Amino acid sequence: MKTSTPKRIKKREFVPIFKRTVLVFALILMIVYLASLLLNSSVFYSESASMNALLHLDRDLEVANNLADEHFDDLYAIADQLQYADSKSVVDEVVYSYIGDDRFGDLRYYSNGQTFSAQGTVVTTEVNDALYALSESKKAGATAVYFDMVVEKDCIALFVPVRGSAYVDGLLSILPARELIVMDTVLNETACCTAIVKPEDGRILSGVCADDFSTSLGSNLYDFISTLTSDNYAVQSVTETISNHEKGTCTVDAFGVSYTVAVAPMDTFDGHILLVSVSISDQLTEMERTFINHIISVMAIAVVALIVSLVYAILYYRKTRRELSEALLTDPTLECANDEQFRRDALRVIYASKSNYAIVACTVRQYGFLYDNLGEQKTIEMLKYIVKVLESSGSGNETFAYSGDGKFMLLMQHTSDRAIRGKIHLFEAIINKLDILRETHTVMKFNVGVYHVFAGVRRRTVPEMMECASLACDYAKSNVNDPFVVYTETVNAEIARGEKIEAQMETALENHDFKLFLQPKYNVARDCIDSAEALVRWFDPNRGDYLFPAEFIELFETNGFIVKLDKFIYMEVLNYLSRAAERGEKIVPVSVNVSRVTAMSDDFLDFYVGQKKLHRIGDGFLTLEFTESFAMENYEKIADIVEVLHNNGMRCSIDDFGVGYSSFNILKQIPMDELKLDRLFLAAGKDSARDRLIIEAVMKLAKSLKMSIVQEGVETKELFDLVVGLGCDVVQGYYYAKALPLEEYRIFLNSNTSIKYKSLVK
Ligand code: C2E
Ligand code: CA
Ligand code: CA
């Protein structure tokens, strides 16, 4: 039989994170890549040229403004001195003292609408209105460029207000326009030329050109532009920009070279002066271009990295998926196919083939006990061995899977139930040769459920077929001697009945629907009632009738409910006996059935012995019946149990002797008090002289071992005579009495009816 092998998956949880990371990474790269494409476009270049020109010019402005601010600061220092001047002569004196200080231009002061020289004489200027406005506003500021008659140059007057003195309103420094700014300090690295310009007429007040710039600035910016280009439109756009007194750029194309002219008004001089730079556009964008080139190379590397990681991710993902699906189809411990793999294989095989198949569910019998006895390690070893055996035995399309908890699913080519049975027996024989099983005296057996799949008949899906095989297998559990069940509709109905019983059992126990019946036993020698056997009946309130143990005991043994039920019946018996004793009623010993499951449960002895004591039941009044099959399988256990029970005044009986195992050994080895011969054992002796001899021998042996012999199922006088003739002490059966409800039993016991049965012996 074929089955696949698993591979463990490491870091399975890593996959989604990894996938997400790759996705995000890819997304970011895409965005950056698109952005870089945009950056790379010519639109960006032209924009970046003017942007860069303005950026550089801003830096120049800062330098220029700082220089001018320093100048104003120096003027303020003098103005501070002047505010306390209490006469014109003090003003004159202070101003005069700064003559020759090369930080200032021609120093003057403004008072009552007039400008005075440092010598205190009135000076007439063209910008008197502007000075008046500044004086009124009481703010520092500058006038426009004008031709100063005293200095005899184009000048600008810087005004600083003086507050507090009646003799002076403001201090003036008249600076020649050329000297306003040290042009070299503001010529930036990208500009060909920088100039300060009078906005009104484009006059260049001062300017400087880079060494390698061949053309000279001249005295007017418009003229200068005209020397660069004959393009009127360009000249016009420069004119507009300049006369707007605003920050701006324009482009001039001259002899195949693109120039960017950037203009910005100088704040410190109240915008009366413009700072202008002329740069070659390409140079301005070169830096960006290098930067972009860098980005592009990084991008290229990143794209390659992305592709590599994507390929890796895809490969990894595929591998993981493959491993994952393999893992999903494999049992991790036994490393063979699981149910899901089986379902797929079976589907493929069944639907493609014209042969008949059988789906066989096999569970290791009493897997829980076996697991407890062997321990985990050895159980796994055993299961692995089973896998090996199954692997080596299959042919053609046959396959198998492990479903967990000691359960295997087999797909077998169908021959006959006998053949399937034979094959399973063969598996069991091989598996039981395993050392760990032999050493621990453990016998591994399968419960087997078979579902036949006939070619061309498609009544169920594969999972349904598997379910049917499993149901049959569960059902097989209850059949101790032959745990082999073929799924049929009858079996299905039986399973459904079982499910119904299971659904009702707990409530029935709570409601006291389980009733104690007692079947009197007849003592041959004493000719009277000997004892009674407690037998359970389940009252069904819906039917108004009783269910017999045959209908539910096996099921309860399978699902474990029998432990509760056995204890319940035992308690009912104890309650009855103790109450009857209290009332002074006649009582005889009672036998109680103990299931194998109950006997194996942990608190079995504690409970049975403890409750007997609690109920103050006298010694010899209680007998516990263990089936022969249980005693056979658990020699040591039963020996211990018997010893404890004897020590606590209880009797022990071997029930159902003669069906199945029948061994003399058990009689020899375990000191039982009573031997109960099964009804079928008796039936055998009726017809065959040989069987009769065996029965006689068993009885003799039991007697020699001081065991009392009880024959069950004596229905007729004929049988009664037979067993009495064989030397049986006690007879149980309909011939003497049926199992009676407790109340009827009490009446039976206390009436003198036993006399009536004297006739039985005759
Ligand atoms: P068992 O222990 O062998 O009980 C004897 C069965 O034979 C009883 O069946 C009884 O009614 C039946 N019987 C008695 N005399 C005759 C007769 O002359 N002819 C025939 N054909 N049958 C006779 P019942 O009560 O149906 O119980 C069946 C089995 O269920 C019992 O067999 C016992 O193994 C099990 N059982 C009954 N009560 C309990 C219980 O409380 N706990 C456990 N664990 N098992 C119980
Ligand atoms: Ca019994
Ligand atoms: Ca019996």
PDB file of N, CA, C and O and ligand atoms in Angstrom, residues 655-656 678 712, ligand 3:
ATOM      1  N   ASP A 655     -18.784 -15.985  36.037  1.00  0.00           N
ATOM      2  CA  ASP A 655     -20.049 -16.008  35.295  1.00  0.00           C
ATOM      3  C   ASP A 655     -19.808 -16.537  33.880  1.00  0.00           C
ATOM      4  O   ASP A 655     -18.694 -16.455  33.362  1.00  0.00           O
ATOM      5  N   ASP A 656     -20.852 -17.028  33.289  1.00  0.00           N
ATOM      6  CA  ASP A 656     -20.839 -17.441  31.875  1.00  0.00           C
ATOM      7  C   ASP A 656     -19.750 -18.451  31.567  1.00  0.00           C
ATOM      8  O   ASP A 656     -19.144 -18.420  30.476  1.00  0.00           O
ATOM      9  N   ASP A 678     -22.793 -21.505  31.945  1.00  0.00           N
ATOM     10  CA  ASP A 678     -23.659 -20.805  31.010  1.00  0.00           C
ATOM     11  C   ASP A 678     -24.743 -21.733  30.470  1.00  0.00           C
ATOM     12  O   ASP A 678     -24.581 -22.947  30.422  1.00  0.00           O
ATOM     13  N   GLU A 712     -27.058 -21.957  35.071  1.00  0.00           N
ATOM     14  CA  GLU A 712     -27.969 -20.894  34.631  1.00  0.00           C
ATOM     15  C   GLU A 712     -28.895 -21.424  33.538  1.00  0.00           C
ATOM     16  O   GLU A 712     -28.600 -22.424  32.889  1.00  0.00           O
TER      17      GLU A 712
HETATM   18 CA    CA B   3     -24.372 -15.817  33.131  1.00  0.00          CA
END
